[in-house]
Short mmCIF file of C-alpha atoms in Angstrom, two decimals:
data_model
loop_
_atom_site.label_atom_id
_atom_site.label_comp_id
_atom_site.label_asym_id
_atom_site.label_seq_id
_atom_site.Cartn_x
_atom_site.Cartn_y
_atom_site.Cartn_z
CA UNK A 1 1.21 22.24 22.75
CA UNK A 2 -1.67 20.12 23.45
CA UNK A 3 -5.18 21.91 24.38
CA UNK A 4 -8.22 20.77 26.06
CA UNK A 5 -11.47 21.38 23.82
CA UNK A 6 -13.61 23.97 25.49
CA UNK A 7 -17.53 23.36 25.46
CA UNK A 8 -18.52 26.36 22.74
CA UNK A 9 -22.19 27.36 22.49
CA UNK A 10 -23.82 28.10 19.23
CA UNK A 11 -25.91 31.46 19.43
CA UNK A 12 -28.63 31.39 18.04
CA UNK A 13 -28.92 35.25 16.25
CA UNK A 14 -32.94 36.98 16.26
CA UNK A 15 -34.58 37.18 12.22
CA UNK A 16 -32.63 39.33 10.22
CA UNK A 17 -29.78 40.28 13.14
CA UNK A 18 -25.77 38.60 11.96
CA UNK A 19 -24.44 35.84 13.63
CA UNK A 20 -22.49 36.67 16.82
CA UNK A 21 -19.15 34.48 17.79
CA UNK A 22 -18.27 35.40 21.06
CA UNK A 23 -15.36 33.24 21.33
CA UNK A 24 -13.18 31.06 18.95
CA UNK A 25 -14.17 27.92 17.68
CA UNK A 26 -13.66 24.91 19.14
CA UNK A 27 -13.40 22.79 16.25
CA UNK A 28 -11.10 19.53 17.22
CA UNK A 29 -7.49 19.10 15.77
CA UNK A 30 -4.43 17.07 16.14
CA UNK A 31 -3.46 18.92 19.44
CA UNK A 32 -6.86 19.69 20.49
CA UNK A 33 -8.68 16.27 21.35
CA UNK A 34 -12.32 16.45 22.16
CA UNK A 35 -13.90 14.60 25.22
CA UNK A 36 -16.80 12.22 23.57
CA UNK A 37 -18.62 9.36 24.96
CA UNK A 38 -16.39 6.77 23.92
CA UNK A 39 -12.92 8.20 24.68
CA UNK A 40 -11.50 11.34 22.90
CA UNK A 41 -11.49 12.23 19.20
CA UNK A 42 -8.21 13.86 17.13
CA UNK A 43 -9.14 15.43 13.81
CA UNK A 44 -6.06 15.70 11.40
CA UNK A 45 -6.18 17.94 8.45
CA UNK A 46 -5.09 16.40 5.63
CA UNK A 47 -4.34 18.88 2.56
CA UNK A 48 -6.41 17.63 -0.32
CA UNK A 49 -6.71 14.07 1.52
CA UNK A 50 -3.10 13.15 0.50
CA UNK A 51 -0.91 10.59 2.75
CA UNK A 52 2.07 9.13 1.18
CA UNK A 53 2.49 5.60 1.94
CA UNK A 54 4.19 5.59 5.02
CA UNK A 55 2.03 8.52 6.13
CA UNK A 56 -0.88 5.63 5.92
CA UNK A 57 1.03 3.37 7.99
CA UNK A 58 1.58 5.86 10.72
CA UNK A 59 -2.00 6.40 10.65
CA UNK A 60 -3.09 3.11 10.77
CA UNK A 61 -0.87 2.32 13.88
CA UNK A 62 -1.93 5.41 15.98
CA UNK A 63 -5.45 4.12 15.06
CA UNK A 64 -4.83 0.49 16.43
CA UNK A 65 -1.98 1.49 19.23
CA UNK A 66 -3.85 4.52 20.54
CA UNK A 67 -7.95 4.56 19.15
CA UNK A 68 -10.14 2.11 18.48
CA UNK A 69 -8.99 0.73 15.80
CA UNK A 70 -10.89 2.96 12.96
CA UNK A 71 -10.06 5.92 10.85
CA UNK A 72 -13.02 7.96 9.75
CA UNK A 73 -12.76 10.35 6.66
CA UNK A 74 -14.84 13.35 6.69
CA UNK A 75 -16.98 15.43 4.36
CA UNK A 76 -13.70 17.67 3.50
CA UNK A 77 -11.36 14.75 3.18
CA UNK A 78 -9.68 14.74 6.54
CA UNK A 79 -9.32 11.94 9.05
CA UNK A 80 -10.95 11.46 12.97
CA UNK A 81 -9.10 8.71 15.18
CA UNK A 82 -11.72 8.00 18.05
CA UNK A 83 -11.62 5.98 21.52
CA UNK A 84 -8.39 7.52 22.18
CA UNK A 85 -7.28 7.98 26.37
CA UNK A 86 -7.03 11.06 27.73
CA UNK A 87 -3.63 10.90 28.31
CA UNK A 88 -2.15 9.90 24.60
CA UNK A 89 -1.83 13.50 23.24
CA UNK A 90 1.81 14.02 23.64
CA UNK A 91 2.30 10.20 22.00
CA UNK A 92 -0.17 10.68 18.92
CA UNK A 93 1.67 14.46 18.43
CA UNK A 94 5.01 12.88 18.36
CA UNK A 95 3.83 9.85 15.70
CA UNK A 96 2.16 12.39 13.60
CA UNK A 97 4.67 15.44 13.80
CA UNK A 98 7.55 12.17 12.94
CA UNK A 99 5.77 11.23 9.43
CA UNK A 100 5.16 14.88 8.67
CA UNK A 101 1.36 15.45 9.04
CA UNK A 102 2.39 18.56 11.59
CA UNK A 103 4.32 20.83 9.70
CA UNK A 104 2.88 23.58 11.51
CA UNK A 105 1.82 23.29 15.78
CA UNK A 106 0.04 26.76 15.17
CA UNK A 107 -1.52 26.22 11.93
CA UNK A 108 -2.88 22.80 12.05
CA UNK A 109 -6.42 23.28 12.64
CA UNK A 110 -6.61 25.95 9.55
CA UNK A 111 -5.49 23.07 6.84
CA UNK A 112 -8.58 22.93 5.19
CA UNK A 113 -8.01 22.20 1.72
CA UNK A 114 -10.22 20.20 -0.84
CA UNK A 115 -9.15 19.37 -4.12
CA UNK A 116 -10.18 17.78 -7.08
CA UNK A 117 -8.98 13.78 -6.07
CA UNK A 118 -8.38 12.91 -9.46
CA UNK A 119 -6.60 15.53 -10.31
CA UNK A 120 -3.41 14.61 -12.87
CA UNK A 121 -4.79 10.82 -12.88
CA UNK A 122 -6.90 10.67 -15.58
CA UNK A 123 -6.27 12.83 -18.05
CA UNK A 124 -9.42 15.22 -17.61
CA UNK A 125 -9.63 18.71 -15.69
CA UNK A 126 -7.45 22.43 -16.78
CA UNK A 127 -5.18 21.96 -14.22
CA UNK A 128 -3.83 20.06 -11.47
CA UNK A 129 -4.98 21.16 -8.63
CA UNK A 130 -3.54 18.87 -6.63
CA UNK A 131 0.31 20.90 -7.01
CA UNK A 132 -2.16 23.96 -6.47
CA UNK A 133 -2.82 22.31 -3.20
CA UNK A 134 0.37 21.58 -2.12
CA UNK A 135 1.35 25.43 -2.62
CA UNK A 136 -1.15 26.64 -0.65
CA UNK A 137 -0.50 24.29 2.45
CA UNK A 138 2.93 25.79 2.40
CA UNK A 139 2.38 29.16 2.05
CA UNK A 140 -0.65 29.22 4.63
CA UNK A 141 1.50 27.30 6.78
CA UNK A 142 4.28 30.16 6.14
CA UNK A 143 1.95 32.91 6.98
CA UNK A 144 1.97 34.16 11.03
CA UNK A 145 -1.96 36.15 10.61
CA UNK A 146 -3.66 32.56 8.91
CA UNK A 147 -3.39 31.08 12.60
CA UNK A 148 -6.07 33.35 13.11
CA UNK A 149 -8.69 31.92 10.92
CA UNK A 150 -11.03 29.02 12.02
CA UNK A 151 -11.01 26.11 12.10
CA UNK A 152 -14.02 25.72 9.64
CA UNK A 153 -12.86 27.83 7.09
CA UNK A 154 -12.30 26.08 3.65
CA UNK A 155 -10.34 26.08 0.74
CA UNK A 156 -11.75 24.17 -2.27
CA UNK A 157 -10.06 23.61 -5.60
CA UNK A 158 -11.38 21.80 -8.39
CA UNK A 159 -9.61 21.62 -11.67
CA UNK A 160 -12.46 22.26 -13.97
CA UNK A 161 -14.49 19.24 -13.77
CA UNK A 162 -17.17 20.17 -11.62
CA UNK A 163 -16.48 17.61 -8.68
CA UNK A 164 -15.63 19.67 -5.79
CA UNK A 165 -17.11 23.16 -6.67
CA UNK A 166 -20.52 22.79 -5.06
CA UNK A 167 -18.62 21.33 -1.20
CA UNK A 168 -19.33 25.06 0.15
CA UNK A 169 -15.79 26.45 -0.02
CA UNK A 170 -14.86 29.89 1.89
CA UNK A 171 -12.31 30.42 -0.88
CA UNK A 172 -12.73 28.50 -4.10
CA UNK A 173 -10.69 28.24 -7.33
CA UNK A 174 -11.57 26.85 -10.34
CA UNK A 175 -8.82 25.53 -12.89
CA UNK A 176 -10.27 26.94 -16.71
CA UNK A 177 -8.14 26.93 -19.57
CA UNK A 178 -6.09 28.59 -21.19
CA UNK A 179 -3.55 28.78 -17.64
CA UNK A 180 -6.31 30.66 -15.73
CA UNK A 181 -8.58 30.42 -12.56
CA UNK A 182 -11.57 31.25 -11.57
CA UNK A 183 -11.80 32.75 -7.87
CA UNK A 184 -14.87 33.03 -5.77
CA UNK A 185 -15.19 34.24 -2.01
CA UNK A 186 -18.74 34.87 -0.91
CA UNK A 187 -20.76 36.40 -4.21
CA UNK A 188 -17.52 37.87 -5.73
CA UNK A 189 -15.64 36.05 -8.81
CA UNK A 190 -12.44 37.31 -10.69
CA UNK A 191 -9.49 35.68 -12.57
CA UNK A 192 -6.64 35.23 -12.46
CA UNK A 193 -3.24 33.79 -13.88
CA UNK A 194 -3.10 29.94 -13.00
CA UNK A 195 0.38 30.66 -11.90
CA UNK A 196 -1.04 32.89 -9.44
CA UNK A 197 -4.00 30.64 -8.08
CA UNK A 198 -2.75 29.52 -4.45
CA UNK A 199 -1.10 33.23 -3.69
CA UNK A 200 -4.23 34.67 -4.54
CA UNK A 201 -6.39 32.21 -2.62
CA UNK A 202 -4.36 32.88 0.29
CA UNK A 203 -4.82 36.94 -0.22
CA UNK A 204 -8.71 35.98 -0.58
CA UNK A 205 -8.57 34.56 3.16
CA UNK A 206 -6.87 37.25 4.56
CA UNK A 207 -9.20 39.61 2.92
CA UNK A 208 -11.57 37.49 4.72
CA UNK A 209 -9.88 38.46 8.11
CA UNK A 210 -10.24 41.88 7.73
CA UNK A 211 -13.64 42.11 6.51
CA UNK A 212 -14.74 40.05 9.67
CA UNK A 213 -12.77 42.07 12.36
CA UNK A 214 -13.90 45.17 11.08
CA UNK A 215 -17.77 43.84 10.99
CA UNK A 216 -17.02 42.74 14.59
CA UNK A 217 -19.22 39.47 15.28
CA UNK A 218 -16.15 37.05 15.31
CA UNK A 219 -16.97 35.65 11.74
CA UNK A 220 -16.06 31.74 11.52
CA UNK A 221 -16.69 31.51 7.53
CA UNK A 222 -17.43 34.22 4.59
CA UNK A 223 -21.41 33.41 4.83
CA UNK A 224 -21.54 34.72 8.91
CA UNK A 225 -20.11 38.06 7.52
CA UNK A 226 -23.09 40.33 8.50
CA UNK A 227 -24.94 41.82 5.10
CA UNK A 228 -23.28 45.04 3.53
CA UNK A 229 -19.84 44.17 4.76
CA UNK A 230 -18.18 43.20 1.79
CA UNK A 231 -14.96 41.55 1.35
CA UNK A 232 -12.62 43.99 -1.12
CA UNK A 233 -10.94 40.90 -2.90
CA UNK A 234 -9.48 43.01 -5.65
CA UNK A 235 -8.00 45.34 -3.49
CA UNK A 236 -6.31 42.40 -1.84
CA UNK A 237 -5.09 40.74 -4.87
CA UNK A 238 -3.32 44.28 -5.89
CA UNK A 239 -1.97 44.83 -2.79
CA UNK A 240 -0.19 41.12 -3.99
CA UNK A 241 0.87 42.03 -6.89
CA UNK A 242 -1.56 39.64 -8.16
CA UNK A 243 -3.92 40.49 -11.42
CA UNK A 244 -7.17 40.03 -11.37
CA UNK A 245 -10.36 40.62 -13.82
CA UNK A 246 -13.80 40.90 -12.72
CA UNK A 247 -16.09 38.20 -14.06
CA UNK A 248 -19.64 40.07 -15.08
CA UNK A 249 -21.77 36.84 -14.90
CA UNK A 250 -21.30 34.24 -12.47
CA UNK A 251 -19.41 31.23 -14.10
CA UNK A 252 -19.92 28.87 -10.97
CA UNK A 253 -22.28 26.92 -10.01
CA UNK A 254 -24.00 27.89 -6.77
CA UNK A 255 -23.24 25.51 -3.56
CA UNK A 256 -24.90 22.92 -4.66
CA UNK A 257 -24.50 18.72 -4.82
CA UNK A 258 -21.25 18.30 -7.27
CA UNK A 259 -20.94 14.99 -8.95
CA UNK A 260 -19.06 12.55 -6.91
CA UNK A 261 -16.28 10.64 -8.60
CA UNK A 262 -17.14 6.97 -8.43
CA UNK A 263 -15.61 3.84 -7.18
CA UNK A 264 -13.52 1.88 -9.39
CA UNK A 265 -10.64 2.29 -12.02
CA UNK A 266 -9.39 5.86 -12.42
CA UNK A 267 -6.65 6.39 -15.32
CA UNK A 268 -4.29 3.90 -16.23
CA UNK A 269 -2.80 2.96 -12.31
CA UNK A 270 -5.32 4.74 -9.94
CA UNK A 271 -8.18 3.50 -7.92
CA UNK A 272 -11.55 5.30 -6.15
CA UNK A 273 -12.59 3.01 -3.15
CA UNK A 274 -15.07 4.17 -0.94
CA UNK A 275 -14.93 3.27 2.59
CA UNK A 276 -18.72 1.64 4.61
CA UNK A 277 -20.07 4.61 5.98
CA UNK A 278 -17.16 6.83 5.98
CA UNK A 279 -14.93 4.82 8.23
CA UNK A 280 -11.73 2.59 7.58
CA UNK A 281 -10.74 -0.06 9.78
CA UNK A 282 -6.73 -0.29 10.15
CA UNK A 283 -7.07 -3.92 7.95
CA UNK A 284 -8.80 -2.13 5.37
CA UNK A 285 -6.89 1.18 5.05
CA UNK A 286 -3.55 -1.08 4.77
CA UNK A 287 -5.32 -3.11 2.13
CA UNK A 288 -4.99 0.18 0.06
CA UNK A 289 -1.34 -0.26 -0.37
CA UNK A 290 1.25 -0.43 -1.61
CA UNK A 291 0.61 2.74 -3.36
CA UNK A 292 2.60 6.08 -4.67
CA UNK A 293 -0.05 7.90 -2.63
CA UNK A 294 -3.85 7.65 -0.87
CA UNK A 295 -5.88 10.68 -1.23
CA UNK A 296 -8.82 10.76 1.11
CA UNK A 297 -11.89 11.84 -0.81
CA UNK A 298 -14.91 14.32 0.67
CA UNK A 299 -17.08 11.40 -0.71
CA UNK A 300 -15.49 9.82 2.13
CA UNK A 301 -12.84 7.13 0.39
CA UNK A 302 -9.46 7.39 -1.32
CA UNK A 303 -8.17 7.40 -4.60
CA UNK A 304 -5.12 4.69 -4.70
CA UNK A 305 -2.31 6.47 -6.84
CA UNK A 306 0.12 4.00 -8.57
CA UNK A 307 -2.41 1.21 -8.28
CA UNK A 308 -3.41 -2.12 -10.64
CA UNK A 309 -6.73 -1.91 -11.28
CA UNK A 310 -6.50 -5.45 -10.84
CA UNK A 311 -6.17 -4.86 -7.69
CA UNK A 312 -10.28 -4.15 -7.12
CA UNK A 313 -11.66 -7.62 -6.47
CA UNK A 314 -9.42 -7.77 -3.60
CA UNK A 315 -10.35 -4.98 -2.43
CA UNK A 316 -13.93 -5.99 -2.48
CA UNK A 317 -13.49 -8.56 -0.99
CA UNK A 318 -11.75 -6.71 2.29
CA UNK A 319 -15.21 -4.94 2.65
CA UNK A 320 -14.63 -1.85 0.93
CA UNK A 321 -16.73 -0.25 -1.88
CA UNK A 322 -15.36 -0.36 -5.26
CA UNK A 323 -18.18 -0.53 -7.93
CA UNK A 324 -20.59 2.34 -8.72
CA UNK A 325 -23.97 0.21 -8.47
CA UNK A 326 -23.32 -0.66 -5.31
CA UNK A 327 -26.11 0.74 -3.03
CA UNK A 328 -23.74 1.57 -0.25
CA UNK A 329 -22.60 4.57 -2.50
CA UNK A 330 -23.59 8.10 -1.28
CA UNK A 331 -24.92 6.55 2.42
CA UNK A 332 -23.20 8.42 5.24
CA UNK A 333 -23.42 8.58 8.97
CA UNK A 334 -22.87 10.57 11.78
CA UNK A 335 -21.14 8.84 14.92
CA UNK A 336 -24.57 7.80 16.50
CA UNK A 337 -24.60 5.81 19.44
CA UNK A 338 -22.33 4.71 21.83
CA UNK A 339 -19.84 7.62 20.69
CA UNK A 340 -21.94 10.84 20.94
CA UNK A 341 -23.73 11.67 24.08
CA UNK A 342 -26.28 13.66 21.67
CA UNK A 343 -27.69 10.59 19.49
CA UNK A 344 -30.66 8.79 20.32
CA UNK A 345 -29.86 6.00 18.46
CA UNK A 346 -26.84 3.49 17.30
CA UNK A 347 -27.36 4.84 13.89
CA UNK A 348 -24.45 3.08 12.10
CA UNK A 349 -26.01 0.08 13.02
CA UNK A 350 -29.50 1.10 12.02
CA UNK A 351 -28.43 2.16 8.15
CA UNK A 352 -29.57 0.70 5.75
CA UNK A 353 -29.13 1.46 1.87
CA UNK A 354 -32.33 0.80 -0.18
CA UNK A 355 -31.78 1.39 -3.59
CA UNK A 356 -28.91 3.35 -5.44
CA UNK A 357 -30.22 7.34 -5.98
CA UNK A 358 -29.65 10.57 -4.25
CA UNK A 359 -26.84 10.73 -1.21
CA UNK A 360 -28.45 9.56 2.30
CA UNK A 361 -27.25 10.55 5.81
CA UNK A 362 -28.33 9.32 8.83
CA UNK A 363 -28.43 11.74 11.93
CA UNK A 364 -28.14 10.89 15.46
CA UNK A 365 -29.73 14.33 16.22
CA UNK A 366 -31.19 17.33 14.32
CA UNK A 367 -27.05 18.95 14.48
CA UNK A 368 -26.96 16.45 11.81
CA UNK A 369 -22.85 15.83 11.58
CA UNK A 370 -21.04 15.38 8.86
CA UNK A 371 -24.58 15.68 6.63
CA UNK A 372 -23.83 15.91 2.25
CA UNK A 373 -23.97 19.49 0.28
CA UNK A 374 -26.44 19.69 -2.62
CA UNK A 375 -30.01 17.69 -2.04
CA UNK A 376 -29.66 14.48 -0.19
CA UNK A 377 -32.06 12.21 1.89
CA UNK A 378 -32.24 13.17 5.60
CA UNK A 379 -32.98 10.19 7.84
CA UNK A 380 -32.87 11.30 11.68
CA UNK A 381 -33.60 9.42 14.40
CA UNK A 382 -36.63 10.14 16.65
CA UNK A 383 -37.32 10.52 20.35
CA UNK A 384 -38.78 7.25 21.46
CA UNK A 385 -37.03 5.04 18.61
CA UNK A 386 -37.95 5.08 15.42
CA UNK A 387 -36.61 7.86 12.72
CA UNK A 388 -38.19 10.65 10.31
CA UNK A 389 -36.91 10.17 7.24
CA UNK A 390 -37.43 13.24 4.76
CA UNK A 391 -39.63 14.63 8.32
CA UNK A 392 -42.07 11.66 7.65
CA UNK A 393 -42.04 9.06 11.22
CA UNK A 394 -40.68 5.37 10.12
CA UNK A 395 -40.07 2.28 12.05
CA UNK A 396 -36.81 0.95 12.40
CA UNK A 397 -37.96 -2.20 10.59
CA UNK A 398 -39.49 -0.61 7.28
CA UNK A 399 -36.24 1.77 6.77
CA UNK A 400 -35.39 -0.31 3.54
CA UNK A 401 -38.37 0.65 1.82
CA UNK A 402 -38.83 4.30 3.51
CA UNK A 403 -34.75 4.74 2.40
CA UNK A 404 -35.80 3.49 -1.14
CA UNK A 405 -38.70 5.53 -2.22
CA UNK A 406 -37.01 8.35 -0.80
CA UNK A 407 -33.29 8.00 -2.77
CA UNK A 408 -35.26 7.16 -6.26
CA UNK A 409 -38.37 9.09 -6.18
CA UNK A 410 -38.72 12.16 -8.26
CA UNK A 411 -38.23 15.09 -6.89
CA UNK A 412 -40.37 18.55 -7.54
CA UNK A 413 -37.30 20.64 -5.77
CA UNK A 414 -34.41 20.06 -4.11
CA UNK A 415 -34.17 19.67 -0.42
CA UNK A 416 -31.20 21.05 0.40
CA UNK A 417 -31.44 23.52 3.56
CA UNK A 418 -31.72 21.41 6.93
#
């Protein structure tokens, strides 16, 4: 059940000529660990972030039995245990398949669902796209062929507000009243019936599938799909007895940077904490309950269901992020150094925050990891020490400032292809 992660190289296609896959991605999972520098790394798809409580517990202990101690959320809202031996797949399957975060050996990897986190908490949104969500996970699960898509492919759902649209979704639906839903994949949108949102998403995909073997170049996402070969989403849809309208003028928003929900009181009993640079120790991510349910956020945090706001200065005070001035908001990381062989530099260590502004991500290397959608501030570390931040050379010592200007000065245009 368990599979070593294969080195996969990343063609690099001539001007003008389609991206070429030559062999399945490699992308880690639950059952797929990848070798890194400081022990091996388990990625577990988490449908719309959402852990019930004792799902959170099991977490934390494979974290502090079998890892390092740390649970990292990602961009899409899923969680990385690191430092883990060589040996602890079979154990780590078990505790996870146990709590019911492996409902499906085959499928795991393709659970790539974002959804709107407050969805059903505070009152705003069409729909709640969290229950959309849930009936996708199953029926993908369900479905023998979705094994087949990759393990980068991505479902996003947002429920009208705006927050998740722009995250770059494969397949994304948009909740818009009365009881419909917008759904895009690639440069096509149609609606349909809300009722009909996750079956159609899940017709979308395998549309998808067929539009990539026929092109031939082993497609990962909708945007490798060389130009000309179309995906026939209304043909799918009718072929599942699903109803759809073309929409004439796009209604969406192009991939862009979405608004993130910010930390603090959400509704009447739900929190948004964000976690320091993506990454929850086990203390911190048990400070979160007791709670009805966590959802892990792509703004990399969770949204406490069935929680007192009361509850925040507490939570501050364990270290994690719970006010919306705070200038740790929107400052990411990749791994950096000692865990990635790639980095040149330890740069979880070297972050700083400056002032409160656009989204910042620090980059080990120019593959720049786990880097924000929509314009953000690139700070990536240099050969020799130092780091380019925006492409301009800075010190190590005047990153506060450099990190500053760049997060609150205007901008002429958005700097959003890296």
């Amino acid at each position: 059940m368990l599979a070593a992660m294969p080195p996969t190289p990343t063609p690099t296609p001539a001007p003008g000529a389609p991206r070429v896959r030559e062999r399945g991605d490699a992308c880690p999972g639950a059952l797929r660990l990848h070798s890194a520098d400081d022990g091996h790394l388990a990625r577990l798809r988490l449908p719309a972030g959402r852990l019930t409580a004792r799902q959170v517990e099991v977490l934390a202990h494979a974290a502090e039995t079998l890892g390092d101690g740390r649970i990292s959320v990602t961009s899409r809202g899923n969680a990385e245990l690191r430092g883990l031996a060589g040996d602890c797949g079979a154990e780590l399957a078990a505790l996870l398949a146990e709590a019911g975060l492996l409902p499906s050996p085959t499928h795991e990897r393709v659970r790539n669902i974002v959804a709107s986190p407050a969805a059903g908490l505070d009152g705003l949104g069409a729909a709640d796209v969290q229950l959309w969500a849930r009936e996708l996970d199953e029926r993908l699960c369900a479905a023998p062929w979705a094994a087949a898509l990759s393990g980068r492919f991505l479902f996003v759902l947002d429920d009208g507000r705006g927050d998740v649209t722009g995250l770059g979704g494969d397949v994304t639906l948009v909740a818009v009243a009365p009881g419909a839903a917008l759904l895009r994949l690639g440069d096509r949108t149609v609606r349909v019936a809300a009722a009909d949102a996750p079956r159609a998403a899940l017709a979308a995909a395998r549309a998808f599938l067929t539009a990539a073997r026929e092109a031939g170049t082993g497609a990962w996402r909708v945007r490798e799909l060389p130009e000309g070969s179309g995906v026939d989403v209304r043909a799918a849809l009718t072929t599942a007895g699903i109803a759809a309208e073309p929409v004439r003028e796009e209604p969406l928003p192009p991939h862009g940077a979405p608004p993130a929900l910010a930390p603090g009181p959400l509704g009447p009993s739900s929190l948004h904490v964000l976690a320091p640079l993506g990454r929850f120790t086990v203390g911190r991510l048990r400070a979160l309950l007791p709670a009805d349910e966590v959802r892990f956020t792509p703004w990399r945090g969770a949204v406490v269901v069935g929680a007192d706001p009361g509850r925040l200065p507490d939570l501050e005070a364990s270290g994690l992020i719970t006010r919306p001035d705070s200038p740790w908001v929107g400052v990411s990381a990749c791994t950096g150094r000692p865990g990635c062989a790639k980095s040149l530099a330890d740069v979880r260590a070297d972050a700083v925050p400056g002032r409160p502004g656009l989204p910042v991500h620090y980059s080990g290397c120019e593959r720049r990891c786990g880097h924000p959608h929509g314009d953000w501030v690139d700070v990536l570390a240099a050969p020799g020490g130092g780091y380019l931040v925006d492409g301009a050379p800075v010190p190590r010592t005047d990153l506060t400032p450099a990190v500053t200007t760049a997060r609150t000065a205007p901008r002429t245009a958005p700097r959003t292809t890296r």
